[in-house]
Short mmCIF file of C-alpha atoms in Angstrom, two decimals:
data_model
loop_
_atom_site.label_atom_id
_atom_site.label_comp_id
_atom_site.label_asym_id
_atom_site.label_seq_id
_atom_site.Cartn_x
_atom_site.Cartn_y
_atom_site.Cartn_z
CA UNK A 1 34.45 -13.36 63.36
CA UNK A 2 31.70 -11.50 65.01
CA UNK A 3 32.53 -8.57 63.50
CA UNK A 4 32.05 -9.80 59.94
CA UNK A 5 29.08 -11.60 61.07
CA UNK A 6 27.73 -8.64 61.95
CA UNK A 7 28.68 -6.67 58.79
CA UNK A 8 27.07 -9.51 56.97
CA UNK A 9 23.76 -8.49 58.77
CA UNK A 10 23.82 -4.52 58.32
CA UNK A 11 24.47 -5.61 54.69
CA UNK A 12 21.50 -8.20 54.73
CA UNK A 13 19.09 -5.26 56.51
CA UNK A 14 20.05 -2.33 53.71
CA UNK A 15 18.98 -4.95 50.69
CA UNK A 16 15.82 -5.84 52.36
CA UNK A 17 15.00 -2.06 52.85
CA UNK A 18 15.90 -1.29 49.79
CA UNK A 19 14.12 -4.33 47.72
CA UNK A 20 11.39 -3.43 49.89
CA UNK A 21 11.50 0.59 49.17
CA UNK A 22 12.01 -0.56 45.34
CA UNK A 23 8.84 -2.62 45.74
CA UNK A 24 6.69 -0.37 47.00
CA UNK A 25 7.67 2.18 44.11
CA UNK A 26 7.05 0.26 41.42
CA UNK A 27 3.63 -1.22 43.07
CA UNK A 28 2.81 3.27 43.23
CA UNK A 29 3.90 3.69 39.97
CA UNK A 30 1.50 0.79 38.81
CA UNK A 31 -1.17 1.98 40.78
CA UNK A 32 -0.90 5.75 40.16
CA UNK A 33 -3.37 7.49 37.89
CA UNK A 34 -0.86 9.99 36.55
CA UNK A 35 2.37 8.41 34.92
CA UNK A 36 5.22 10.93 34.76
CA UNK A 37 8.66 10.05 33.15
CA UNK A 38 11.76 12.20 32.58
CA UNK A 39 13.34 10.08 29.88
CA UNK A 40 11.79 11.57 27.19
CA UNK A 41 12.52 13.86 23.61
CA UNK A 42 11.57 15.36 20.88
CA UNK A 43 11.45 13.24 17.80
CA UNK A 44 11.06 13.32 14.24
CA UNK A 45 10.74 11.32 11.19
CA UNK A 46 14.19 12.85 9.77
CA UNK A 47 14.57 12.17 5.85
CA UNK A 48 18.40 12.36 4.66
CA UNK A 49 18.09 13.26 1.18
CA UNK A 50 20.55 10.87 -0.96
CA UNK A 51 21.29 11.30 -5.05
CA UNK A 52 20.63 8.33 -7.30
CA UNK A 53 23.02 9.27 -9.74
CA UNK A 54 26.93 10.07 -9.45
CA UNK A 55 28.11 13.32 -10.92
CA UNK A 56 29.38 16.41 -9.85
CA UNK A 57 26.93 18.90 -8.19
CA UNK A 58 26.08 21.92 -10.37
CA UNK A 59 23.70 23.72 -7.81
CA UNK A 60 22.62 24.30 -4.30
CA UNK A 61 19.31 26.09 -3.77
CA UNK A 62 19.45 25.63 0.23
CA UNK A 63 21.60 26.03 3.42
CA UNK A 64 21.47 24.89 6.71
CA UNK A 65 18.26 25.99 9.26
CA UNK A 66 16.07 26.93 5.47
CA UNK A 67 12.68 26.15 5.24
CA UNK A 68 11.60 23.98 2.41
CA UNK A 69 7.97 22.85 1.35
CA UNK A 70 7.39 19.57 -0.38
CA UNK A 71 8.42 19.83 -4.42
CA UNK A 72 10.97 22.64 -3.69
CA UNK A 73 14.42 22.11 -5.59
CA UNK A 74 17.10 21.32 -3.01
CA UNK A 75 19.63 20.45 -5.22
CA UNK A 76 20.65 19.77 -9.18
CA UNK A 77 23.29 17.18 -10.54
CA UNK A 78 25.03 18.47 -14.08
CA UNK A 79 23.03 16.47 -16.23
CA UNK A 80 24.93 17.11 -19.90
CA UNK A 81 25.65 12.82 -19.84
CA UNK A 82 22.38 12.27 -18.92
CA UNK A 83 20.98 14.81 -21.90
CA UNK A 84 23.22 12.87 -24.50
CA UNK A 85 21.72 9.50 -23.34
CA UNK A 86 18.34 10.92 -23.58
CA UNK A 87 18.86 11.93 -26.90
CA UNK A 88 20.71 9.05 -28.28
CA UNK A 89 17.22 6.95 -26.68
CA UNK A 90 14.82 8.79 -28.62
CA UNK A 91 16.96 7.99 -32.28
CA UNK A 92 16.82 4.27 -31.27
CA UNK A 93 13.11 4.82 -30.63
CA UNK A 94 12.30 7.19 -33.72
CA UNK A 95 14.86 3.99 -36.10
CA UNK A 96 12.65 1.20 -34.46
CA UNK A 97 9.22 3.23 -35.23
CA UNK A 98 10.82 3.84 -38.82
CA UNK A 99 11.94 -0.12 -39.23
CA UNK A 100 7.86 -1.33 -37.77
CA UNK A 101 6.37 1.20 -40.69
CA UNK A 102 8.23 -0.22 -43.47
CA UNK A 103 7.07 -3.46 -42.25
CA UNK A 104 3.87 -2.61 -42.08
CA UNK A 105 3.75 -1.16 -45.54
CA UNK A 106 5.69 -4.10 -46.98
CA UNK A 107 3.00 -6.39 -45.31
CA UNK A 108 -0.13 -4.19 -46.70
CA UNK A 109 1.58 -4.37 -50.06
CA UNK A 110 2.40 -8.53 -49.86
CA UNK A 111 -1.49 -8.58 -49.77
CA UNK A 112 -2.04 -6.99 -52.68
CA UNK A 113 0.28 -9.18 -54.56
CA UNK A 114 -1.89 -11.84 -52.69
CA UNK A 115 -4.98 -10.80 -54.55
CA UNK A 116 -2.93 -10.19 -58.12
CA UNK A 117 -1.64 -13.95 -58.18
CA UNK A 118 -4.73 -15.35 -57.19
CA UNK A 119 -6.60 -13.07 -60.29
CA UNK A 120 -3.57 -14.69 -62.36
CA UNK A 121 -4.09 -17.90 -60.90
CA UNK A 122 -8.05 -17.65 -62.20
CA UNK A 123 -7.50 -16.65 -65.48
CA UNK A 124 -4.76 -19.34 -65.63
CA UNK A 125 -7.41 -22.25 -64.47
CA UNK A 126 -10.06 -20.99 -67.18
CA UNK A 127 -7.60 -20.67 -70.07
CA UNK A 128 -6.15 -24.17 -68.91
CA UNK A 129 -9.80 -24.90 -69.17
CA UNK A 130 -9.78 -23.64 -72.90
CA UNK A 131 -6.61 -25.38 -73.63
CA UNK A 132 -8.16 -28.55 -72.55
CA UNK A 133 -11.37 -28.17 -74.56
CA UNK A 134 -9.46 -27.37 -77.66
CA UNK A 135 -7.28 -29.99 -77.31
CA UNK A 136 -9.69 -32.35 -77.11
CA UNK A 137 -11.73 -31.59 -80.14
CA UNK A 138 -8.35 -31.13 -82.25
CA UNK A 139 -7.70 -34.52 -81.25
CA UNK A 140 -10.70 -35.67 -82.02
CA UNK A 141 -10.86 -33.66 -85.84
CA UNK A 142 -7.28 -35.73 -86.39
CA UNK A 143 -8.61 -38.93 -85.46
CA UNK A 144 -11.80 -38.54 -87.69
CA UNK A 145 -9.83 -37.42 -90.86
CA UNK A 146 -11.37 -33.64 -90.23
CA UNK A 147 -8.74 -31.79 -88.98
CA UNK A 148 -4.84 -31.47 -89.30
CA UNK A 149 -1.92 -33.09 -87.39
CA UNK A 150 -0.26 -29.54 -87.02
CA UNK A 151 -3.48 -28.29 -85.60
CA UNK A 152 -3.45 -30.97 -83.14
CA UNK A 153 -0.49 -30.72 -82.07
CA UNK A 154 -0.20 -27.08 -81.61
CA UNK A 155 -3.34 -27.66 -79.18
CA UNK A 156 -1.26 -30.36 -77.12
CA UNK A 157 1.48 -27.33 -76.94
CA UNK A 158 -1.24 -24.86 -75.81
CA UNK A 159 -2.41 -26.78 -73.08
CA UNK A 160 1.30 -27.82 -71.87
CA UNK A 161 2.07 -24.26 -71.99
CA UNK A 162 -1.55 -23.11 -69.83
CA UNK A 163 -0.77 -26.11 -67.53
CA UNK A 164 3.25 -24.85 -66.92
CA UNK A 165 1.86 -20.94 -66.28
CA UNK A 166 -0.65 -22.29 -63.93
CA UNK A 167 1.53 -24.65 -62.14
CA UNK A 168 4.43 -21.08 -62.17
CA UNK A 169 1.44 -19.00 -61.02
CA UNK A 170 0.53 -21.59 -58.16
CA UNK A 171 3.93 -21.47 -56.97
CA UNK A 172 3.73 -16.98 -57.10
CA UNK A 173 0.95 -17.04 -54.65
CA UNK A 174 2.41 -20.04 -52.33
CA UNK A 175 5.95 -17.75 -52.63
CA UNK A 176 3.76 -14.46 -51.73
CA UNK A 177 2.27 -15.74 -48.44
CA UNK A 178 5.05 -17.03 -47.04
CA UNK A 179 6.64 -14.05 -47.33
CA UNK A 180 3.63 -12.48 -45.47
CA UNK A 181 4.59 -15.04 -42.86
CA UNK A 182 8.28 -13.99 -42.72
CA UNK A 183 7.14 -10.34 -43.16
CA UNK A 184 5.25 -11.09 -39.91
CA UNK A 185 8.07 -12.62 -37.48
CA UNK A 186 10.18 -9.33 -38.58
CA UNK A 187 7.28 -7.11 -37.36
CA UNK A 188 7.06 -9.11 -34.02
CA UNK A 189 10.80 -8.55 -34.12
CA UNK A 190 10.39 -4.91 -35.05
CA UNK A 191 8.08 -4.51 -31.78
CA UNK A 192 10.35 -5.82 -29.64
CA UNK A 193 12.86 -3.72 -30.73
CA UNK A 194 10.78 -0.58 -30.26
CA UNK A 195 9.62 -1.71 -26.77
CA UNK A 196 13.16 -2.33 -25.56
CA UNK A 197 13.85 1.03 -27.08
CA UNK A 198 11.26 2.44 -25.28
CA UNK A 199 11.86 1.39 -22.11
CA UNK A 200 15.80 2.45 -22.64
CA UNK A 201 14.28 5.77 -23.57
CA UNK A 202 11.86 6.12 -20.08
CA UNK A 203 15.37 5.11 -18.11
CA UNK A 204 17.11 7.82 -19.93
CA UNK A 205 14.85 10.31 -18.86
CA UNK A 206 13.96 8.56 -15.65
CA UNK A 207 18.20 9.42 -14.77
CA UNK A 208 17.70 12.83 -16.12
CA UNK A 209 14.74 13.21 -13.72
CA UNK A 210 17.48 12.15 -11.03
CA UNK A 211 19.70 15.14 -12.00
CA UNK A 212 16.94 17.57 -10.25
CA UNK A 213 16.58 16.57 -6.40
CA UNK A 214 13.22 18.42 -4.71
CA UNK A 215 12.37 17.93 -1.46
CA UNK A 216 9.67 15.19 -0.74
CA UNK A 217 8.37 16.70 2.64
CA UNK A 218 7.90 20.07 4.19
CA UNK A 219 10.17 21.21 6.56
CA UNK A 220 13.60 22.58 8.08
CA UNK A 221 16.86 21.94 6.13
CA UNK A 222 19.92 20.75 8.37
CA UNK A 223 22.75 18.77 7.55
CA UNK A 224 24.01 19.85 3.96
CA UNK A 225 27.04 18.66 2.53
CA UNK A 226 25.90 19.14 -0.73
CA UNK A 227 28.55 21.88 -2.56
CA UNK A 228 28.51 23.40 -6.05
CA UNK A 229 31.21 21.47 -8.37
CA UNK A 230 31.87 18.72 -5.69
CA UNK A 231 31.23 15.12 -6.89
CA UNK A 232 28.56 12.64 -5.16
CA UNK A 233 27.73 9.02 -5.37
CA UNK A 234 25.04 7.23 -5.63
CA UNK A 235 23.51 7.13 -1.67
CA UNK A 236 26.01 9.73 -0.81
CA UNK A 237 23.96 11.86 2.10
CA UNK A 238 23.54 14.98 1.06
CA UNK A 239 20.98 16.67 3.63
CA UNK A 240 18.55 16.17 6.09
CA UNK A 241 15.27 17.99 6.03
CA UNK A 242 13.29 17.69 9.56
CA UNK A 243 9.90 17.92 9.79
CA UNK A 244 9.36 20.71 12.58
CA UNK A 245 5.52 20.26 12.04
CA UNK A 246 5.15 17.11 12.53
CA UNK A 247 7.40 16.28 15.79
CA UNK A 248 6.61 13.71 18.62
CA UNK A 249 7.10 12.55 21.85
CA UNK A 250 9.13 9.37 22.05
CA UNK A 251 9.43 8.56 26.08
CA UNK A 252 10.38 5.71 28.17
CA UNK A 253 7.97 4.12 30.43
CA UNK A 254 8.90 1.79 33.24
CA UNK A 255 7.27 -1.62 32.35
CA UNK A 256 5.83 -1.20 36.16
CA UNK A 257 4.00 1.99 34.99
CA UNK A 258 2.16 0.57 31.88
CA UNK A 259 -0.69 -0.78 33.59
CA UNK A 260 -3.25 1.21 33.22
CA UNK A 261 -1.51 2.76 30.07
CA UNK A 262 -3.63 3.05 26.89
CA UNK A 263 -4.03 4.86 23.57
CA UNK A 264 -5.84 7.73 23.31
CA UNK A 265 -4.97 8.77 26.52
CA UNK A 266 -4.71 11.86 27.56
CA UNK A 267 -1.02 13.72 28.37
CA UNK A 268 -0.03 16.63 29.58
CA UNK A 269 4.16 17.79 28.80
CA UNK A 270 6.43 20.25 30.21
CA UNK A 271 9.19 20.95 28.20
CA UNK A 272 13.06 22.07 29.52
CA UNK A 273 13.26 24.70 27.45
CA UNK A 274 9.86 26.20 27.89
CA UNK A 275 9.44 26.61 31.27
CA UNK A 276 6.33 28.73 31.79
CA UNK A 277 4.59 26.12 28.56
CA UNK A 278 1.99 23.25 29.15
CA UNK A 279 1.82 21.30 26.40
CA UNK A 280 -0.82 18.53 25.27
CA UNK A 281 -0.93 15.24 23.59
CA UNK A 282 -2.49 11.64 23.36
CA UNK A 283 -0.86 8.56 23.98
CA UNK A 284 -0.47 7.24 20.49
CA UNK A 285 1.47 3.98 20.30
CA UNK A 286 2.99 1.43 22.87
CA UNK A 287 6.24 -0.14 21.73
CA UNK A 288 5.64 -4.07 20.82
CA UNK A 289 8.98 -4.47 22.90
CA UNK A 290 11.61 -2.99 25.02
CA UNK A 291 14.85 -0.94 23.57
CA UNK A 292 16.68 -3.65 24.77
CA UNK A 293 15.46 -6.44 23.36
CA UNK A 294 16.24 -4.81 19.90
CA UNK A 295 19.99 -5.20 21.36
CA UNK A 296 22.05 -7.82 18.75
CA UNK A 297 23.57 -9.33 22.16
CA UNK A 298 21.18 -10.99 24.41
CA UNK A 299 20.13 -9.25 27.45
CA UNK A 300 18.46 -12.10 29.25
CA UNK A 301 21.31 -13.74 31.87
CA UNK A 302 20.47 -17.38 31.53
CA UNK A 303 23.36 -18.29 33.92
CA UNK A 304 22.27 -18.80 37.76
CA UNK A 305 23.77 -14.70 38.85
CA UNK A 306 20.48 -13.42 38.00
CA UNK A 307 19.64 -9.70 38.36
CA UNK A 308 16.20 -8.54 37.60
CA UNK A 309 16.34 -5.08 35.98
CA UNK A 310 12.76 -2.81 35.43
CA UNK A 311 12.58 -2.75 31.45
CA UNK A 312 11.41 0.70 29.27
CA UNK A 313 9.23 0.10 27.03
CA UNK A 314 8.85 3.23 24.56
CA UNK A 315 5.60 5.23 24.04
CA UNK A 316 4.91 7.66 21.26
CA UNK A 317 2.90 10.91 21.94
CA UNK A 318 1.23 12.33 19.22
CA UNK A 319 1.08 16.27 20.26
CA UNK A 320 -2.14 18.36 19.47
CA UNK A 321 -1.76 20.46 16.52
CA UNK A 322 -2.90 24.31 16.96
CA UNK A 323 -0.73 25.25 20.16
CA UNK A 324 1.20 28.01 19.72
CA UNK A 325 4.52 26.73 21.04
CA UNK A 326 4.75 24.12 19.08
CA UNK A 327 6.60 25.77 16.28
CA UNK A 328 9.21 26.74 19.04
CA UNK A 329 9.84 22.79 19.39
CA UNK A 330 13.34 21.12 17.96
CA UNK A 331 14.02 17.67 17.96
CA UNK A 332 15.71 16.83 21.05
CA UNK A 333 14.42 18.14 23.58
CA UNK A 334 13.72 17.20 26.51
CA UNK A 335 10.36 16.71 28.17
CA UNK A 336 8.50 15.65 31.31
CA UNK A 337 5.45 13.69 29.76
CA UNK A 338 2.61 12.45 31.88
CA UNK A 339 -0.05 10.07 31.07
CA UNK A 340 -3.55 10.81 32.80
CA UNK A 341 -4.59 7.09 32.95
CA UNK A 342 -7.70 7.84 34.95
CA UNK A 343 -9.28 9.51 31.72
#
């Protein structure tokens, strides 16, 4: 009995030296000017370079550990299909264009037959005009005794046969603008048809364009399972091109260290694999949150066996450009970054 009770107090002593050693680090660390950290790398903005068209490869113009500057071909899809759809795009276009002329010809010429039954229609109202005038006075001549039954009635026959052209003529131009009208909805037709073929026509050569994959950043080519005459899918990686120029820091702070921490601070980095190298570099961006809390299963213990753990919170270190070992940098390595909070 007295020996576990006095287990249970050499146990009891070592946690209260150690809570109390762990204290007092993390109250230095807060209050230290220069923030170190040895969980930190090398990092990139790597872009895997993916087809958007399936077909079977027909060229590779890289290999592994190449350098590549933005707009250089990488690799080319056979794009014989794709030529044929093309192709077949630019008849429906060139038919449509051909259908929307005729229209518009048929449409200039339905005015002109406009203005011809309206001339008719005139000279159909003043001889109608005549025709009544004449039949009049023959009427009158009969009645009176002065002129003839046969004339009279051969001016009742004129002016039935004036009023039937006008009333034909009438119906010509009422006939010849509706067919403007109907002329019309075809040519609204006719554009739609070209516009759909139009667009069908920028998406054929839009997946030719696909055929030819260039790189969209400068930088180091690593990665490629792209091969001549092997097929690829659509998202199917086929490379990854790193951008050696443009690598950062990404490090791991202690939440205890972050203080004092702020952008635009100065830093100072060793790196592993340059031993005799000082590097420099400005604190660019705190992390909104830890690592962890990015974690799809909860990491806060809600239960009463609680645990508090010291959280990372990343930092990104922009590096400054025009030191000579910076080209000698891969992503990866590591580093020893440290913040110079005091500036």
């Amino acid at each position: 009995m007295i020996k576990n009770i006095r287990y249970s107090a050499v146990i009891a002593l070592v946690a209260v030296v150690v809570g109390g050693g762990v204290w007092q680090l993390n109250k230095h660390a807060s209050n230290n000017v220069d923030q170190a950290t040895e969980d930190a790398y090398i990092d990139a903005d790597l872009t895997v370079i993916s087809p958007r068209i399936s077909g079977v490869v027909d060229q590779v113009f890289v290999s592994d550990y190449t350098s590549v500057k933005a707009g250089d071909p990488l690799v080319s899809i056979d794009e014989r299909d794709l030529a044929i759809a093309h192709k077949e795009a630019q008849a429906d276009v060139m038919t449509a264009q051909s259908s929307l002329a005729i229209l518009n010809a048929q449409i200039a010429r339905q005015g002109s037959l406009i203005k011809q039954a309206e001339a008719n229609l005139s000279l159909d109202k003043a001889k109608l005009s005549l025709a009544k005038a004449n039949q009049k006075r023959f009427k009158n001549l009969a009645r009176d005794g002065a002129g003839t039954v046969l004339a009279k009635q051969q001016a009742d026959a004129d002016l039935q046969t004036q009023q039937a052209i006008q009333q034909r003529d009438e119906a010509t131009l009422e006939s010849t603008k509706q067919a403007v009208a109907i002329l019309m909805a075809q040519l609204k037709q006719a554009e739609a048809k070209l516009e759909s073929a139009q667009a069908k026509l920028n998406g054929a050569i839009l997946q030719q364009s696909y055929a030819k994959l260039t790189a969209p950043i400068s930088g180091m080519v690593a990665q490629v399972q792209a091969r001549k005459g092997g097929h690829v899918n659509v998202g199917q990686p086929l490379l990854t091109i790193v951008p050696v120029d443009k690598v950062y820091i990404e490090a791991q702070y202690r939440e205890t260290q972050l203080a004092h921490v702020r952008e635009g601070q100065p830093v100072t980095i060793k790196v592993d694999a340059l031993p005799d190298v000082t590097l420099r570099g400005t604190v660019e961006h705190i992390a909104p949150a830890s690592l962890v809390s990015y974690s799809p299963i909860a990491a806060h213990n809600a239960t009463g066996n609680f645990t508090k753990i010291t959280q990372r919170i990343p930092v990104r270190i922009q590096l400054t450009p025009g030191q000579a070992a910076l080209t000698q940098l891969r992503v990866g390595m590591s580093v020893r970054p440290v913040i110079h909070t005091d500036q």
